[in-house]
Structure formats: C-alpha cells, structure tokens
CSV table of C-alpha atoms in Angstrom, one decimal:
chain,number,residue,atom,x,y,z
A,1,MET,CA,27.4,-43.5,103.7
A,2,LYS,CA,29.9,-40.8,102.8
A,3,ASN,CA,31.1,-43.0,99.9
A,4,LEU,CA,27.6,-43.4,98.6
A,5,MET,CA,26.9,-39.6,98.8
A,6,PHE,CA,30.2,-38.9,96.9
A,7,THR,CA,29.3,-41.4,94.2
A,8,ILE,CA,25.8,-39.9,93.7
A,9,LYS,CA,27.3,-36.4,93.5
A,10,ASN,CA,29.9,-37.4,90.9
A,11,ALA,CA,27.2,-39.1,88.9
A,12,PHE,CA,24.9,-35.9,89.0
A,13,THR,CA,27.9,-33.7,88.0
A,14,THR,CA,28.7,-36.0,85.1
A,15,MET,CA,25.1,-36.0,83.8
A,16,THR,CA,24.9,-32.2,84.1
A,17,LEU,CA,28.2,-31.8,82.1
A,18,LYS,CA,26.9,-34.1,79.4
A,19,ASN,CA,23.6,-32.2,79.2
A,20,ALA,CA,25.5,-28.9,79.0
A,21,ILE,CA,27.7,-30.3,76.2
A,22,GLN,CA,24.6,-31.6,74.3
A,23,CYS,CA,22.8,-28.2,74.7
A,24,PHE,CA,25.8,-26.3,73.5
A,25,SER,CA,26.1,-28.6,70.5
A,26,VAL,CA,22.5,-28.0,69.5
A,27,THR,CA,22.8,-24.3,69.9
A,28,PHE,CA,26.0,-24.2,67.9
A,29,GLY,CA,24.4,-26.2,65.1
A,30,VAL,CA,21.4,-23.8,64.9
A,31,CYS,CA,23.7,-20.8,64.8
A,32,ALA,CA,25.7,-22.4,62.1
A,33,VAL,CA,22.6,-23.0,60.0
A,34,VAL,CA,21.5,-19.4,60.5
A,35,LEU,CA,24.9,-18.0,59.7
A,36,THR,CA,25.2,-20.3,56.6
A,37,GLY,CA,21.8,-19.1,55.4
A,38,ALA,CA,22.8,-15.5,55.9
A,39,VAL,CA,26.0,-16.0,53.9
A,40,VAL,CA,24.1,-17.7,51.1
A,41,PHE,CA,21.5,-14.9,51.0
A,42,ALA,CA,24.2,-12.3,51.0
A,43,ASN,CA,26.0,-14.1,48.1
A,44,HIS,CA,22.7,-14.4,46.2
A,45,THR,CA,21.8,-10.7,46.5
A,46,SER,CA,25.2,-9.5,45.7
A,47,ALA,CA,26.5,-11.9,43.1
A,48,ALA,CA,23.3,-13.6,41.8
A,49,GLU,CA,25.4,-16.4,40.3
A,50,ASN,CA,23.0,-19.3,40.9
A,51,GLY,CA,22.0,-20.0,37.2
A,52,GLN,CA,18.5,-18.5,37.4
A,53,GLY,CA,16.8,-15.7,35.4
A,54,GLY,CA,14.1,-14.7,32.9
A,55,LEU,CA,11.1,-12.4,32.6
A,56,GLU,CA,9.5,-11.6,35.9
A,57,THR,CA,5.7,-11.1,36.0
A,58,PRO,CA,3.2,-11.1,38.9
A,59,GLY,CA,1.0,-13.6,37.0
A,60,ILE,CA,1.3,-16.1,34.2
A,61,PRO,CA,3.2,-14.4,31.4
A,62,LEU,CA,1.9,-14.3,27.8
A,63,ILE,CA,5.1,-14.7,25.9
A,64,SER,CA,5.3,-15.8,22.3
A,65,GLU,CA,8.1,-15.9,19.7
A,66,GLU,CA,6.8,-12.6,18.4
A,67,THR,CA,7.1,-11.0,21.8
A,68,LEU,CA,10.7,-12.1,22.2
A,69,THR,CA,11.5,-10.9,18.7
A,70,GLU,CA,10.1,-7.5,19.4
A,71,MET,CA,12.1,-7.3,22.7
A,72,ALA,CA,15.3,-8.3,20.9
A,73,GLN,CA,14.7,-5.7,18.1
A,74,SER,CA,14.0,-2.9,20.6
A,75,GLU,CA,17.2,-3.8,22.5
A,76,GLU,CA,19.3,-3.9,19.3
A,77,THR,CA,18.0,-0.6,18.0
A,78,GLY,CA,18.1,1.0,21.4
A,79,ALA,CA,14.4,2.1,21.0
A,80,VAL,CA,12.7,3.4,24.0
A,81,PHE,CA,8.9,3.0,24.2
A,82,ASN,CA,6.6,5.1,26.4
A,83,ASP,CA,4.8,2.7,28.8
A,84,SER,CA,1.9,5.1,29.2
A,85,TYR,CA,0.7,4.2,25.7
A,86,ASN,CA,-0.5,0.7,26.7
A,87,LEU,CA,-2.9,-1.0,24.3
A,88,SER,CA,-5.2,-3.8,25.5
A,89,TYR,CA,-8.6,-5.2,24.5
A,90,MET,CA,-11.8,-6.1,26.3
A,91,SER,CA,-14.8,-8.0,25.0
A,92,TYR,CA,-18.3,-6.7,24.6
A,93,ARG,CA,-21.4,-8.7,23.7
A,94,VAL,CA,-23.9,-6.9,21.4
A,95,ARG,CA,-27.4,-6.5,23.0
A,96,GLN,CA,-30.8,-5.6,21.6
A,97,GLY,CA,-31.0,-2.0,20.6
A,98,ASP,CA,-27.2,-1.5,20.4
A,99,MET,CA,-25.7,0.6,17.7
A,100,ILE,CA,-22.0,1.1,16.9
A,101,GLY,CA,-22.2,4.8,17.8
A,102,ARG,CA,-23.6,4.1,21.3
A,103,ILE,CA,-21.1,1.3,22.0
A,104,ALA,CA,-18.2,3.6,20.9
A,105,GLU,CA,-19.4,6.4,23.2
A,106,GLN,CA,-19.7,3.9,26.1
A,107,PHE,CA,-16.1,2.9,25.8
A,108,ASP,CA,-14.7,6.3,24.8
A,109,VAL,CA,-13.5,5.2,21.4
A,110,THR,CA,-14.7,6.1,17.9
A,111,GLN,CA,-17.1,4.3,15.6
A,112,ASP,CA,-14.1,3.9,13.2
A,113,THR,CA,-12.3,2.0,16.0
A,114,ILE,CA,-15.0,-0.6,16.5
A,115,ILE,CA,-15.5,-1.0,12.7
A,116,SER,CA,-11.8,-1.4,11.9
A,117,VAL,CA,-10.8,-3.6,14.9
A,118,ASN,CA,-13.7,-6.0,14.3
A,119,ASN,CA,-13.5,-5.9,10.5
A,120,ILE,CA,-17.2,-4.9,10.2
A,121,ARG,CA,-18.1,-4.7,6.5
A,122,SER,CA,-21.7,-3.4,7.1
A,123,SER,CA,-22.8,-1.5,10.1
A,124,ARG,CA,-26.4,-2.6,9.3
A,125,LEU,CA,-25.5,-6.2,9.9
A,126,LEU,CA,-24.6,-5.9,13.6
A,127,GLN,CA,-26.2,-8.9,15.2
A,128,ILE,CA,-27.3,-9.5,18.8
A,129,GLY,CA,-25.0,-11.8,20.7
A,130,THR,CA,-22.0,-11.0,18.6
A,131,TYR,CA,-18.8,-10.4,20.6
A,132,LEU,CA,-16.8,-7.3,19.8
A,133,LYS,CA,-13.2,-6.5,20.6
A,134,ILE,CA,-12.9,-3.0,22.2
A,135,PRO,CA,-9.4,-1.5,22.5
A,136,THR,CA,-8.4,0.8,25.3
A,137,MET,CA,-7.8,3.7,23.0
A,138,PRO,CA,-9.3,5.1,19.7
A,139,GLY,CA,-7.6,4.2,16.5
A,140,ILE,CA,-7.8,1.8,13.5
A,141,LEU,CA,-6.0,-1.3,12.3
A,142,TYR,CA,-3.7,-0.8,9.3
A,143,THR,CA,-2.4,-3.4,7.0
A,144,VAL,CA,1.0,-2.5,5.5
A,145,LYS,CA,0.5,-2.2,1.7
A,146,LYS,CA,4.1,-2.7,0.5
A,147,ASP,CA,7.5,-3.7,1.9
A,148,GLY,CA,9.5,-0.8,3.3
A,149,GLU,CA,6.8,1.2,5.0
A,150,THR,CA,7.7,2.4,8.5
A,151,ILE,CA,5.9,3.6,11.6
A,152,ASP,CA,7.0,7.1,10.7
A,153,SER,CA,5.4,6.9,7.2
A,154,VAL,CA,2.2,5.4,8.5
A,155,ALA,CA,1.9,8.0,11.2
A,156,GLU,CA,2.5,10.7,8.6
A,157,LYS,CA,-0.2,9.2,6.3
A,158,TYR,CA,-2.8,9.4,9.1
A,159,LYS,CA,-1.5,12.6,10.7
A,160,VAL,CA,-1.1,11.0,14.2
A,161,ASP,CA,1.5,11.1,16.9
A,162,VAL,CA,4.5,9.1,15.7
A,163,GLU,CA,5.9,8.4,19.2
A,164,LYS,CA,2.5,7.1,20.4
A,165,CYS,CA,2.2,4.9,17.3
A,166,SER,CA,5.7,3.5,17.8
A,167,SER,CA,5.1,2.8,21.5
A,168,VAL,CA,1.7,1.2,21.1
A,169,ASN,CA,3.1,-1.3,18.5
A,170,HIS,CA,6.6,-1.6,20.2
A,171,VAL,CA,8.2,-1.0,16.8
A,172,ALA,CA,11.0,1.5,16.3
A,173,LEU,CA,10.3,4.5,14.0
A,174,ASP,CA,12.6,3.4,11.2
A,175,THR,CA,11.9,-0.3,11.3
A,176,SER,CA,11.1,-1.6,7.8
A,177,LEU,CA,7.7,-3.3,7.8
A,178,GLU,CA,6.7,-6.1,5.5
A,179,ALA,CA,3.6,-6.0,3.3
A,180,GLY,CA,0.7,-7.7,5.1
A,181,THR,CA,1.9,-6.7,8.6
A,182,MET,CA,-1.0,-5.3,10.7
A,183,ILE,CA,-0.4,-2.5,13.2
A,184,PHE,CA,-2.7,-0.4,15.4
A,185,VAL,CA,-2.6,3.3,14.5
A,186,PRO,CA,-3.8,5.3,17.5
A,187,ASP,CA,-6.2,8.2,16.9
A,188,ALA,CA,-6.4,7.4,13.2
A,189,GLN,CA,-9.7,7.5,11.3
A,190,LEU,CA,-11.0,5.5,8.3
A,191,ASP,CA,-11.1,7.3,4.9
A,192,TRP,CA,-14.4,8.6,3.9
A,193,VAL,CA,-15.0,6.0,1.1
A,194,THR,CA,-14.5,3.1,3.5
A,195,ARG,CA,-16.8,4.7,6.1
A,196,GLN,CA,-19.5,5.3,3.6
A,197,GLU,CA,-19.2,1.8,2.2
A,198,ILE,CA,-19.7,0.3,5.7
A,199,ASN,CA,-22.5,2.6,6.6
A,200,GLY,CA,-24.3,2.0,3.3
A,201,ASP,CA,-24.1,5.6,2.2
A,202,LEU,CA,-21.7,5.4,-0.8
A,203,PHE,CA,-24.3,5.0,-3.6
A,204,ARG,CA,-27.6,6.6,-4.4
A,205,LYS,CA,-30.3,4.4,-5.8
A,206,PRO,CA,-30.3,4.7,-9.6
A,207,ILE,CA,-34.1,4.8,-9.7
A,208,ARG,CA,-35.6,7.9,-8.0
A,209,ALA,CA,-39.2,7.1,-8.7
A,210,ARG,CA,-41.4,4.4,-7.1
A,211,TRP,CA,-40.1,0.9,-7.7
A,212,TYR,CA,-40.1,-2.6,-6.0
A,213,LYS,CA,-37.4,-5.3,-5.8
A,214,SER,CA,-38.4,-8.0,-8.1
A,215,SER,CA,-35.2,-10.1,-7.6
A,216,SER,CA,-32.4,-9.9,-5.0
A,217,PHE,CA,-28.7,-10.3,-5.2
A,218,GLY,CA,-27.5,-13.9,-4.9
A,219,TRP,CA,-29.0,-17.3,-5.4
A,220,ARG,CA,-32.5,-17.5,-6.8
A,221,ALA,CA,-34.8,-19.7,-8.9
A,222,SER,CA,-34.3,-18.7,-12.5
A,223,PRO,CA,-37.4,-16.8,-13.9
A,224,PHE,CA,-36.8,-18.6,-17.2
A,225,THR,CA,-36.0,-22.2,-16.2
A,226,GLY,CA,-36.8,-22.5,-12.5
A,227,ALA,CA,-33.4,-23.9,-11.9
A,228,ARG,CA,-31.2,-22.5,-9.1
A,229,SER,CA,-29.0,-19.8,-10.4
A,230,TYR,CA,-26.9,-16.9,-9.2
A,231,HIS,CA,-28.2,-13.4,-9.8
A,232,SER,CA,-25.4,-10.8,-10.0
A,233,GLY,CA,-27.4,-7.7,-9.1
A,234,VAL,CA,-30.7,-6.3,-7.9
A,235,ASP,CA,-33.7,-6.1,-10.2
A,236,MET,CA,-35.7,-2.8,-9.7
A,237,ALA,CA,-39.1,-3.1,-11.3
A,238,CYS,CA,-40.9,0.1,-12.3
A,239,PRO,CA,-42.8,1.5,-15.3
A,240,MET,CA,-41.4,1.5,-18.8
A,241,GLY,CA,-39.4,4.7,-19.5
A,242,THR,CA,-38.6,5.6,-15.9
A,243,ASN,CA,-35.4,7.7,-15.7
A,244,ILE,CA,-32.2,5.9,-14.6
A,245,TYR,CA,-29.4,7.9,-12.9
A,246,ALA,CA,-25.7,7.2,-12.2
A,247,ALA,CA,-25.4,5.7,-8.7
A,248,LEU,CA,-22.0,7.4,-8.1
A,249,PRO,CA,-20.0,10.0,-10.0
A,250,GLY,CA,-17.7,8.5,-12.6
A,251,LYS,CA,-16.9,7.9,-16.3
A,252,VAL,CA,-19.0,5.9,-18.7
A,253,THR,CA,-16.7,3.2,-20.0
A,254,ALA,CA,-19.1,1.2,-22.2
A,255,THR,CA,-22.5,1.4,-23.8
A,256,GLY,CA,-24.1,-1.2,-26.1
A,257,TYR,CA,-26.4,-4.2,-26.5
A,258,ASN,CA,-26.1,-7.9,-25.7
A,259,SER,CA,-28.5,-10.8,-25.5
A,260,THR,CA,-28.4,-11.0,-21.7
A,261,TYR,CA,-28.6,-7.4,-20.5
A,262,GLY,CA,-30.1,-5.8,-23.7
A,263,ASN,CA,-29.2,-2.2,-23.8
A,264,TYR,CA,-26.6,-1.6,-21.1
A,265,VAL,CA,-24.3,1.1,-19.6
A,266,ILE,CA,-21.1,0.6,-17.6
A,267,VAL,CA,-19.7,3.4,-15.4
A,268,ALA,CA,-16.3,3.3,-13.7
A,269,HIS,CA,-16.0,5.1,-10.3
A,270,HIS,CA,-13.3,5.7,-7.7
A,271,SER,CA,-11.9,3.1,-5.3
A,272,GLY,CA,-12.2,0.2,-7.8
A,273,TYR,CA,-16.0,0.4,-8.3
A,274,LYS,CA,-17.9,-0.1,-11.5
A,275,THR,CA,-21.7,-0.2,-12.0
A,276,LEU,CA,-23.7,-1.9,-14.7
A,277,TYR,CA,-27.3,-0.8,-15.8
A,278,GLY,CA,-29.2,-3.3,-17.9
A,279,HIS,CA,-32.4,-3.9,-19.9
A,280,MET,CA,-32.8,-0.2,-20.8
A,281,SER,CA,-35.3,1.0,-23.4
A,282,ALA,CA,-33.0,3.8,-24.2
A,283,ILE,CA,-29.4,5.0,-23.5
A,284,THR,CA,-29.0,8.7,-22.9
A,285,CYS,CA,-25.2,8.9,-22.3
A,286,VAL,CA,-22.1,8.1,-24.4
A,287,SER,CA,-18.9,6.3,-23.8
A,288,GLY,CA,-16.2,8.5,-22.3
A,289,GLN,CA,-18.7,10.9,-20.7
A,290,TYR,CA,-18.2,12.0,-17.1
A,291,VAL,CA,-21.4,11.7,-15.0
A,292,THR,CA,-22.7,12.7,-11.6
A,293,GLN,CA,-25.4,11.3,-9.4
A,294,ASP,CA,-27.8,13.7,-11.1
A,295,THR,CA,-26.9,12.6,-14.6
A,296,ARG,CA,-29.7,10.6,-16.4
A,297,ILE,CA,-28.0,7.8,-18.3
A,298,GLY,CA,-31.0,5.9,-19.7
A,299,ARG,CA,-34.6,4.8,-19.3
A,300,VAL,CA,-36.1,1.6,-17.9
A,301,GLY,CA,-37.0,-1.1,-20.5
A,302,SER,CA,-37.3,-4.8,-21.0
A,303,THR,CA,-34.6,-5.6,-23.6
A,304,GLY,CA,-32.4,-8.7,-23.5
A,305,MET,CA,-33.4,-11.6,-21.2
A,306,SER,CA,-36.2,-9.9,-19.3
A,307,THR,CA,-39.8,-10.8,-18.2
A,308,GLY,CA,-41.0,-7.2,-17.9
A,309,PRO,CA,-39.9,-3.6,-17.4
A,310,HIS,CA,-37.1,-3.2,-14.8
A,311,LEU,CA,-33.6,-2.1,-14.2
A,312,HIS,CA,-30.9,-4.7,-13.6
A,313,PHE,CA,-28.3,-3.0,-11.4
A,314,THR,CA,-24.9,-4.6,-10.7
A,315,VAL,CA,-22.0,-3.3,-8.6
A,316,PHE,CA,-18.4,-4.5,-9.0
A,317,LYS,CA,-15.6,-3.9,-6.5
A,318,ASN,CA,-12.2,-4.6,-8.0
A,319,GLY,CA,-13.9,-6.9,-10.5
A,320,LYS,CA,-15.9,-8.8,-7.9
A,321,GLN,CA,-19.7,-8.6,-7.8
A,322,VAL,CA,-21.0,-7.2,-4.4
A,323,ASN,CA,-24.5,-6.7,-3.1
A,324,PRO,CA,-25.7,-3.1,-4.0
A,325,GLU,CA,-28.1,-3.0,-1.1
A,326,ASN,CA,-25.1,-2.9,1.3
A,327,LEU,CA,-23.8,0.2,-0.4
A,328,TRP,CA,-26.8,2.5,-1.1
A,329,ASN,CA,-28.7,4.7,1.3
C-alpha cells in the first residue's frame, strides 16, 4: 500500500512539473513575440528603413504627371506657397430663371469668373440644364500669349496680388511660362471689350429707325435661286433712304461698289473688328474718315444683288464672320 501511494505521488509530481514547464514555455514565447514586435516598432519609428514611402493622403490621391512636375519645380526653386490660397471647383446646374449675375452672387464670385471659367461666349445663350464650373474664389482664366511671361508679369497686368496668384497656381514668381499655358488669376476681371462682347453690348444697331429682320446670319434658302446658301450677315429691311450709322467707333477703310453688295462701306474698329454695310442708295462718308456711333455713313438702298430696300450688315472678328445679333444691344 505504501509503495502504491509513493508511485502515485511521484506520478502527480512529474505531471505537475511537466505542466509547469509547458506553461513557462508558452509564456516565454508570448513575451518573446511582444518584445520582438516592440523592437521592430521602435526600429521602424526611429530608422524607417523598411523600403516604403510616397505621398500620404487621407483618401484616394489625384496625382498626375503635371502634379509631380509642379512639386519637383517648387522643390528645386525653393518656392514656398501659401496653403490658405486653395483653389477648387464645384458644379452647378443651370435652372429656369437663372442669370449669371445671380449665380455669381450665390457663390460669392464675380460674373467675370463664371464667364471666363466656363468659356461663355454669349451670356444670352445660357441654357437650362447646362453644368457650370464654379471656383472657390473670384478670378479669371488667362492663356499665356507668348513664351517668357511669368506669374509676376501676369499679376502686374491685372493688378492683383502676386503671392496669391503664385500660390493658387503653384508656380514660382519667376518661372518662365510657355505660350498657350492656362493659369487662374485670382481677383482679376475681364477687359471691358470682352465683357461687352459677351453681354451683347459692344455694338449699336446701324439702323435707328423702324426695321425688321428679313434674313438672319447663317444658312438660308437663297432668295435668288432657292438653293441652300450661307448668309454672312443680317438683312435689316426698312424704307429707302433710311439713315445708316456706324455700329462702333472706327476708321472707314473702304467705300465703293460691287455686283454683290452694291454701294458699300467698310469700317475698321478696335480689337480686330470690322463692319460692312451693303446695298446703300448713297454713301455719306469717305475712306480714311474717323467715325463714331453717331456718324451717318450712308442711306438704305437696293443696289447690287438685292430684292428690295434693306441694309446688309456684316461683322468680322479677326477676319472671321460672326453673328451681329450676339454683339449688339
């Protein structure tokens, strides 16, 4: 009996010892893992030599080749940009009754901003459902005219804050810009000619008496053959002898007669504009004469290719025919 009790006691002691050894082994293993992790973390935070890196953003980054180029240029030049001048855009869908002025006021920008950023050529043609880009600050888009312009020279041209202009575009002040490059010029305004063009206030109608539009600008059925043809101006029908005035101040560059326009006058204006007045019964100005919008340059007639008394009025912009109705008030 004593021998049996001694054997059981020895067996229990042996099992306890084995369990203790196993428990210690597990505990030591866990501690080793924890210690190893701590060492790795310490090495990572201090040395950071694990072959990782790159741009850190909270979301999906929008990085392009241009972005990387701009970052490299700013680092090379040592340029420092003010982060408070952050430019971004939002989208707005035009609704019934909207006008550019009201939209601009709603987003605390200028009419010039909306017109320039969205390349609006006529404020009268704003259509319901159109999506507009609205920047977070007032200003205009500027296309560099020639190689060698800088942020400094553009800011001086528009009389705006040069630091703000530089920071918005992430371009150093003295960086040479290539022709055709487009930049945003904060707080800048359109020149008065461009604004009047877009708002349709640049020209006055050359006929001040009662008239009606007998033919529009663009494609039409020819009044002579019935075939589809392109009409380069607006026909303003009115009584014979009605006074014709210059639509914009300028210089008379040609007067004469041809088989198409009959008696005609051509006037050159600023900003690349020219106007042609045709089918006159009489010409009351001379070549080389400077005229104003109150200068009478001729009288309505039906000379040349004409079916009745009217004025044919054409507008050229840098040699290209444009619709007069988008330019007059």
